[in-house]
mmCIF file with all atom_site columns, C-alpha atoms in Angstrom:
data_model
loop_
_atom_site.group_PDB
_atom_site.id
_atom_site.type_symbol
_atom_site.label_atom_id
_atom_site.label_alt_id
_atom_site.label_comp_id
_atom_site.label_asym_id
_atom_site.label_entity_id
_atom_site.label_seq_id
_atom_site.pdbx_PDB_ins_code
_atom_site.Cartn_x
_atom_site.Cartn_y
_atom_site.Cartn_z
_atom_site.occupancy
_atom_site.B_iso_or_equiv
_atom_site.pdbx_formal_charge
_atom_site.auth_seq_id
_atom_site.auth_comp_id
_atom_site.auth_asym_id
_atom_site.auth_atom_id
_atom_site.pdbx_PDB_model_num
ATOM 1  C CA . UNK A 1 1  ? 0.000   0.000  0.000   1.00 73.00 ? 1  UNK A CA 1
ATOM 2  C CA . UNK A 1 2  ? 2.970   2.596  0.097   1.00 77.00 ? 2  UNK A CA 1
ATOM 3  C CA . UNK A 1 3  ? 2.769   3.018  -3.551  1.00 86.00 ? 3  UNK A CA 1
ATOM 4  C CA . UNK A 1 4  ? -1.213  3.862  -3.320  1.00 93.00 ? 4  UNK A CA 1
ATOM 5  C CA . UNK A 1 5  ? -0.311  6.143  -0.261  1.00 96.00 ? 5  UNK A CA 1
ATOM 6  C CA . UNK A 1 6  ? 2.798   7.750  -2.256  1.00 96.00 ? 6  UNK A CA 1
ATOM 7  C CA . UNK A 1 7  ? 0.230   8.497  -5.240  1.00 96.00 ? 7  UNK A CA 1
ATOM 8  C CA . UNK A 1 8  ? -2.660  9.724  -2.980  1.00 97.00 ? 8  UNK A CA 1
ATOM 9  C CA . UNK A 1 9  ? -0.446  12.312 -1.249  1.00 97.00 ? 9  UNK A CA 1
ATOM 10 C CA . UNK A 1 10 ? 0.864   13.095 -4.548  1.00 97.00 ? 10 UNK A CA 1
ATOM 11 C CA . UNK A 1 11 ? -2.491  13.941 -6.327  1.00 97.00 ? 11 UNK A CA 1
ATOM 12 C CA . UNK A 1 12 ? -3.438  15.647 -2.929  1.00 97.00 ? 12 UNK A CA 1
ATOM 13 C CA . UNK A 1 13 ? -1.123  18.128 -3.623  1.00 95.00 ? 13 UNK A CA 1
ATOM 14 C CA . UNK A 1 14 ? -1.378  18.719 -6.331  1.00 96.00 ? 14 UNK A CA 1
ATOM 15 C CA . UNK A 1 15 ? -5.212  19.224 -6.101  1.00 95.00 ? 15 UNK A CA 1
ATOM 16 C CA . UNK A 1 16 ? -4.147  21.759 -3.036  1.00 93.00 ? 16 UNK A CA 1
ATOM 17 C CA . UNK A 1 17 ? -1.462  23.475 -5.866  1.00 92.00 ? 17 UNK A CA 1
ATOM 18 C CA . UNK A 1 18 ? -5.234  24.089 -7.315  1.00 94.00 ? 18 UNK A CA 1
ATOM 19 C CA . UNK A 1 19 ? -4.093  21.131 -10.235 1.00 97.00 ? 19 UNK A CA 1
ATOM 20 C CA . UNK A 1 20 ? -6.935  19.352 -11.961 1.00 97.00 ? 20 UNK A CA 1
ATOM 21 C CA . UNK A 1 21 ? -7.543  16.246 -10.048 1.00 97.00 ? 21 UNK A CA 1
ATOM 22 C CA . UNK A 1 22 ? -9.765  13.575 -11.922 1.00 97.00 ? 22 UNK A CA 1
ATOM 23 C CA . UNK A 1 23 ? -10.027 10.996 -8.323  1.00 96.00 ? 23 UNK A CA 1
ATOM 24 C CA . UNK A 1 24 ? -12.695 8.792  -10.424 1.00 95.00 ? 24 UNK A CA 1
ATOM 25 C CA . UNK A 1 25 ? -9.768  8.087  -13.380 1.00 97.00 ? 25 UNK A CA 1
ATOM 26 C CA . UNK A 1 26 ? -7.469  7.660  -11.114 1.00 96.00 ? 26 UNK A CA 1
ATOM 27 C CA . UNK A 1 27 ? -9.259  4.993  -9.334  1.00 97.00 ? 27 UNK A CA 1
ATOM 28 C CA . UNK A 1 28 ? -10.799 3.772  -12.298 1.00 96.00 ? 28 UNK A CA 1
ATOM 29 C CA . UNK A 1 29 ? -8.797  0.635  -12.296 1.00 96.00 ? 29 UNK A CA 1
ATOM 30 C CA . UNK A 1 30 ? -8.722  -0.696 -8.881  1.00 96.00 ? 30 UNK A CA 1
ATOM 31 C CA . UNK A 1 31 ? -10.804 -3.118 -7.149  1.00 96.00 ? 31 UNK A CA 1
ATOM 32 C CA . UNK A 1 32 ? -13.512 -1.924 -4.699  1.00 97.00 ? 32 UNK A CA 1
ATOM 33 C CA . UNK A 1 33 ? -11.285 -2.614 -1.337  1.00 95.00 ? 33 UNK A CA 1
ATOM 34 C CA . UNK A 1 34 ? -8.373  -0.168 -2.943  1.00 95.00 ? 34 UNK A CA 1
ATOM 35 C CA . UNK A 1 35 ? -10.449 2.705  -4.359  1.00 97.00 ? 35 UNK A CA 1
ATOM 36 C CA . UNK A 1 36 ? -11.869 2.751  -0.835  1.00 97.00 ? 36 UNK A CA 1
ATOM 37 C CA . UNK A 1 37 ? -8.765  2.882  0.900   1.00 97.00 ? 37 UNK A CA 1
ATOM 38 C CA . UNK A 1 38 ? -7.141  5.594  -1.453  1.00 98.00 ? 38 UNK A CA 1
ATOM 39 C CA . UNK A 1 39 ? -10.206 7.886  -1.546  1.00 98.00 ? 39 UNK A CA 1
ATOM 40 C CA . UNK A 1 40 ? -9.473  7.886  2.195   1.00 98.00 ? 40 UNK A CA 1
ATOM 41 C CA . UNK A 1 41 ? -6.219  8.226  2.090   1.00 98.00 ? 41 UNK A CA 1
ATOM 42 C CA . UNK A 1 42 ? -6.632  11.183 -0.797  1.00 98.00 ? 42 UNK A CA 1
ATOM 43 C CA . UNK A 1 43 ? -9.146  12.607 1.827   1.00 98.00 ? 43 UNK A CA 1
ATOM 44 C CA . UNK A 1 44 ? -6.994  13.113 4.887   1.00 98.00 ? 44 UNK A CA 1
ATOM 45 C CA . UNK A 1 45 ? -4.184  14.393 2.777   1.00 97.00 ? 45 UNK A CA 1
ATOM 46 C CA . UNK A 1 46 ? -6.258  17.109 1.105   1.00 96.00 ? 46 UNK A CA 1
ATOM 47 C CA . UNK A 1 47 ? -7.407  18.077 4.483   1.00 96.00 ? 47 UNK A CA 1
ATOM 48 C CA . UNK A 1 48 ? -3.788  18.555 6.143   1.00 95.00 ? 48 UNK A CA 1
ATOM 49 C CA . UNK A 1 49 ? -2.757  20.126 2.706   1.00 92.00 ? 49 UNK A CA 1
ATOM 50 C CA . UNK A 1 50 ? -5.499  22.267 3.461   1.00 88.00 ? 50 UNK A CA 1
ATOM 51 C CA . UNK A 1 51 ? -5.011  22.958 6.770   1.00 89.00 ? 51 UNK A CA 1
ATOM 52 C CA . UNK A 1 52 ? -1.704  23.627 6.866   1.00 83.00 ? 52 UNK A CA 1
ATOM 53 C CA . UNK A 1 53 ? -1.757  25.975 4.085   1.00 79.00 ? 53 UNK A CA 1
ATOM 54 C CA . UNK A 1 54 ? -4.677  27.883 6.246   1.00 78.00 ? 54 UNK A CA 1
ATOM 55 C CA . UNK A 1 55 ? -1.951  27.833 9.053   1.00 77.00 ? 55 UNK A CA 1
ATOM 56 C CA . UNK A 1 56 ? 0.515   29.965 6.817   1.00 76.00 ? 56 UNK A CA 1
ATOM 57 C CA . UNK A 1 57 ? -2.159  32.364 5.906   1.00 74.00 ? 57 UNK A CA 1
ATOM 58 C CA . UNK A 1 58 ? -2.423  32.977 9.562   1.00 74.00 ? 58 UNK A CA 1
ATOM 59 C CA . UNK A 1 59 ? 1.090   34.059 9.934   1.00 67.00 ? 59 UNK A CA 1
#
């Protein structure tokens, strides 16, 4: 799973970089048990992308 969770901070950041992120091609391949996993993973990373780049807007 380190590859999946390499690629799903990857694509988080880049969707927080404001890149087009297309989650459903991504996952388009993988069986149900994966695409759930990495849409969670994706999820969490988008939200401490997102909160940390609130945290510099603070300062």
């Amino acid at each position: 799973m380190n590859n999946f969770d390499f690629l799903a901070r990857s694509f988080a950041r880049m969707h927080a970089e404001g890149r087009p992120v297309d989650i459903l091609a991504v996952t388009g391949n993988m069986d149900e048990e994966h695409r759930t996993w990495f849409c969670a993973r994706y999820a969490w990373y988008c939200q401490q992308m997102m909160q940390a780049r609130e945290l510099e807007l603070e300062h």
